[in-house]
Amino acid sequence: MTENTRPKVAVLMGSDSDLKTMVETQKTLATLGIPHVTRITSAHRTPERTAEIARGLEADGVEVVVVGAGLAAHLAGVIASFTTLPVIGVPMEGGPLSGVDALYATVQMPAGIPVATLAIGKHGARNAGVLAAEILGIKYPEIKERLEDYRSRMRSSVEEKDRQLAAGSEAAAEGD
């Protein structure tokens, strides 16, 4: 594996049911040309394996970790306890509390073991990919450039939609 294809981001999740949300992180990273690896591991069901994965991330070349988990959502905190890499938490939607329990479990970390916590669900997962790119962009100018292009395309899209809306409003007003 060459340095350019070695994963820079690890996308971890507690269950395969989280994949329907965490695919948004994967898509964002792919759009930005950032190599990543995706794994399923559980803080509760496979704690030894989770610790082993977390301890090996840096040796594998990973520089940022994105972790999605639901319900008790301890996975991001457990990963953060085993590495000094930046950990980004994405609380999953669902469960009896609609993801609020996952949000609280992810965001309420003890001092000294931070987890950057994003929004519940798909928007948080998408933003996790962007935040990972921002972190990597500090070190890798090519990632920063792709991120700037990504934002430029978003701006252009909003401006184009506004132009279309204005043109439609003008046409509708002329028909009155």
Short mmCIF file of C-alpha atoms in Angstrom, two decimals:
data_model
loop_
_atom_site.label_atom_id
_atom_site.label_comp_id
_atom_site.label_asym_id
_atom_site.label_seq_id
_atom_site.Cartn_x
_atom_site.Cartn_y
_atom_site.Cartn_z
CA MET A 1 0.00 0.00 0.00
CA THR A 2 1.50 3.36 -0.99
CA GLU A 3 1.50 6.40 1.29
CA ASN A 4 -1.15 8.06 -0.92
CA THR A 5 -3.58 5.15 -0.59
CA ARG A 6 -2.95 4.41 3.09
CA PRO A 7 -6.07 5.33 5.06
CA LYS A 8 -5.80 8.74 6.73
CA VAL A 9 -9.21 8.43 8.38
CA ALA A 10 -10.75 5.49 10.22
CA VAL A 11 -14.55 5.36 10.18
CA LEU A 12 -15.65 3.17 13.06
CA MET A 13 -19.13 2.17 14.14
CA GLY A 14 -20.68 -0.02 16.79
CA SER A 15 -23.02 -1.97 14.52
CA ASP A 16 -23.73 -2.62 10.86
CA SER A 17 -27.05 -0.82 11.39
CA ASP A 18 -25.00 2.40 11.76
CA LEU A 19 -23.70 2.03 8.20
CA LYS A 20 -26.82 3.63 6.69
CA THR A 21 -25.77 6.84 8.46
CA MET A 22 -21.99 6.51 8.37
CA VAL A 23 -22.05 6.04 4.59
CA GLU A 24 -22.42 9.83 4.54
CA THR A 25 -18.95 10.15 6.11
CA GLN A 26 -17.57 7.68 3.60
CA LYS A 27 -19.13 9.55 0.65
CA THR A 28 -17.79 12.90 1.88
CA LEU A 29 -14.29 11.51 2.34
CA ALA A 30 -14.42 9.90 -1.12
CA THR A 31 -15.61 13.17 -2.68
CA LEU A 32 -12.63 14.91 -1.08
CA GLY A 33 -10.23 12.17 -2.20
CA ILE A 34 -9.30 11.09 1.32
CA PRO A 35 -8.37 7.43 1.75
CA HIS A 36 -10.21 5.81 4.64
CA VAL A 37 -10.96 2.49 6.24
CA THR A 38 -14.28 1.44 7.77
CA ARG A 39 -14.60 -1.01 10.67
CA ILE A 40 -17.33 -2.33 12.96
CA THR A 41 -16.43 -2.82 16.60
CA SER A 42 -18.38 -2.51 19.83
CA ALA A 43 -17.35 -0.90 23.11
CA HIS A 44 -19.65 -3.33 24.94
CA ARG A 45 -19.76 -6.53 22.87
CA THR A 46 -16.10 -6.63 21.73
CA PRO A 47 -14.17 -4.45 24.20
CA GLU A 48 -10.78 -6.18 23.78
CA ARG A 49 -11.01 -6.00 19.99
CA THR A 50 -12.05 -2.35 20.21
CA ALA A 51 -9.01 -1.54 22.35
CA GLU A 52 -6.75 -3.41 19.91
CA ILE A 53 -8.17 -1.52 16.91
CA ALA A 54 -7.84 1.84 18.71
CA ARG A 55 -4.25 1.17 19.78
CA GLY A 56 -3.27 0.19 16.22
CA LEU A 57 -4.76 3.17 14.38
CA GLU A 58 -1.65 5.35 14.40
CA ALA A 59 0.61 2.50 13.30
CA ASP A 60 -1.80 1.95 10.39
CA GLY A 61 -1.25 5.57 9.28
CA VAL A 62 -4.63 6.86 10.45
CA GLU A 63 -4.58 10.53 11.48
CA VAL A 64 -8.26 11.20 12.31
CA VAL A 65 -10.95 8.87 13.66
CA VAL A 66 -14.68 9.26 13.02
CA VAL A 67 -16.86 7.15 15.29
CA GLY A 68 -20.60 6.57 14.96
CA ALA A 69 -22.60 4.95 17.73
CA GLY A 70 -26.13 4.89 19.06
CA LEU A 71 -27.98 4.27 22.31
CA ALA A 72 -25.39 4.32 25.12
CA ALA A 73 -22.83 5.48 22.50
CA HIS A 74 -19.65 4.85 24.47
CA LEU A 75 -17.61 3.81 21.44
CA ALA A 76 -16.15 7.23 20.62
CA GLY A 77 -15.07 7.79 24.21
CA VAL A 78 -13.52 4.34 24.47
CA ILE A 79 -11.61 4.90 21.21
CA ALA A 80 -10.44 8.32 22.48
CA SER A 81 -9.19 6.71 25.69
CA PHE A 82 -6.80 4.49 23.73
CA THR A 83 -5.36 7.06 21.28
CA THR A 84 -4.24 10.66 21.13
CA LEU A 85 -5.55 10.99 17.57
CA PRO A 86 -8.45 13.43 17.08
CA VAL A 87 -11.73 11.57 17.53
CA ILE A 88 -14.95 12.88 15.98
CA GLY A 89 -18.18 11.41 17.35
CA VAL A 90 -21.42 11.02 15.40
CA PRO A 91 -24.44 10.13 17.53
CA MET A 92 -26.86 7.83 15.70
CA GLU A 93 -30.56 8.54 15.36
CA GLY A 94 -33.02 6.04 16.72
CA GLY A 95 -33.75 4.19 19.90
CA PRO A 96 -36.35 5.19 22.45
CA LEU A 97 -34.81 8.69 22.83
CA SER A 98 -34.33 9.38 19.08
CA GLY A 99 -30.57 9.73 19.42
CA VAL A 100 -30.53 12.25 22.27
CA ASP A 101 -29.05 9.58 24.58
CA ALA A 102 -26.29 8.96 22.02
CA LEU A 103 -25.64 12.70 21.79
CA TYR A 104 -25.28 13.07 25.56
CA ALA A 105 -23.09 9.97 25.88
CA THR A 106 -20.79 11.22 23.11
CA VAL A 107 -20.56 14.89 24.05
CA GLN A 108 -20.23 14.49 27.84
CA MET A 109 -16.63 13.30 28.00
CA PRO A 110 -14.46 13.78 31.09
CA ALA A 111 -11.78 16.47 30.94
CA GLY A 112 -8.65 15.26 29.18
CA ILE A 113 -10.31 12.73 26.85
CA PRO A 114 -12.15 14.88 24.28
CA VAL A 115 -14.46 13.74 21.51
CA ALA A 116 -15.47 16.39 18.97
CA THR A 117 -19.20 15.70 18.82
CA LEU A 118 -21.34 16.56 15.81
CA ALA A 119 -25.06 16.53 15.07
CA ILE A 120 -27.21 13.45 15.45
CA GLY A 121 -27.56 11.39 12.28
CA LYS A 122 -26.70 11.90 8.63
CA HIS A 123 -25.91 15.64 8.81
CA GLY A 124 -23.44 14.92 11.60
CA ALA A 125 -21.94 12.05 9.62
CA ARG A 126 -21.49 14.25 6.56
CA ASN A 127 -19.96 17.05 8.65
CA ALA A 128 -17.64 14.52 10.28
CA GLY A 129 -16.09 13.90 6.86
CA VAL A 130 -15.71 17.64 6.32
CA LEU A 131 -14.20 18.18 9.79
CA ALA A 132 -11.75 15.32 9.21
CA ALA A 133 -10.74 17.02 5.95
CA GLU A 134 -10.27 20.35 7.75
CA ILE A 135 -8.00 18.69 10.31
CA LEU A 136 -5.99 16.91 7.59
CA GLY A 137 -5.91 20.10 5.49
CA ILE A 138 -3.60 21.67 8.08
CA LYS A 139 -0.91 19.16 7.08
CA TYR A 140 -1.87 18.31 3.50
CA PRO A 141 -2.25 21.30 1.13
CA GLU A 142 -3.90 19.13 -1.53
CA ILE A 143 -6.70 18.18 0.88
CA LYS A 144 -7.17 21.82 1.87
CA GLU A 145 -7.41 22.73 -1.83
CA ARG A 146 -10.03 20.02 -2.48
CA LEU A 147 -11.98 21.21 0.56
CA GLU A 148 -11.93 24.79 -0.72
CA ASP A 149 -13.18 23.55 -4.10
CA TYR A 150 -15.93 21.53 -2.34
CA ARG A 151 -17.11 24.65 -0.53
CA SER A 152 -16.93 26.70 -3.72
CA ARG A 153 -19.19 24.17 -5.47
CA MET A 154 -21.67 24.38 -2.56
CA ARG A 155 -21.72 28.19 -2.82
CA SER A 156 -22.24 28.02 -6.58
CA SER A 157 -25.09 25.56 -6.13
CA VAL A 158 -26.89 27.85 -3.66
CA GLU A 159 -26.39 30.87 -5.92
CA GLU A 160 -27.71 28.95 -8.95
CA LYS A 161 -30.79 27.79 -7.03
CA ASP A 162 -31.40 31.40 -5.97
CA ARG A 163 -31.15 32.55 -9.61
CA GLN A 164 -33.62 29.88 -10.68
CA LEU A 165 -36.00 30.83 -7.90
CA ALA A 166 -35.76 34.54 -8.80
CA ALA A 167 -36.37 33.76 -12.48
CA GLY A 168 -39.39 31.64 -11.57
CA SER A 169 -40.76 34.36 -9.28
CA GLU A 170 -40.37 36.98 -12.01
CA ALA A 171 -42.14 34.74 -14.55
CA ALA A 172 -44.95 34.06 -12.08
CA ALA A 173 -45.34 37.79 -11.34
CA GLU A 174 -45.52 38.59 -15.07
CA GLY A 175 -48.36 36.08 -15.40
CA ASP A 176 -50.49 37.92 -12.78
#
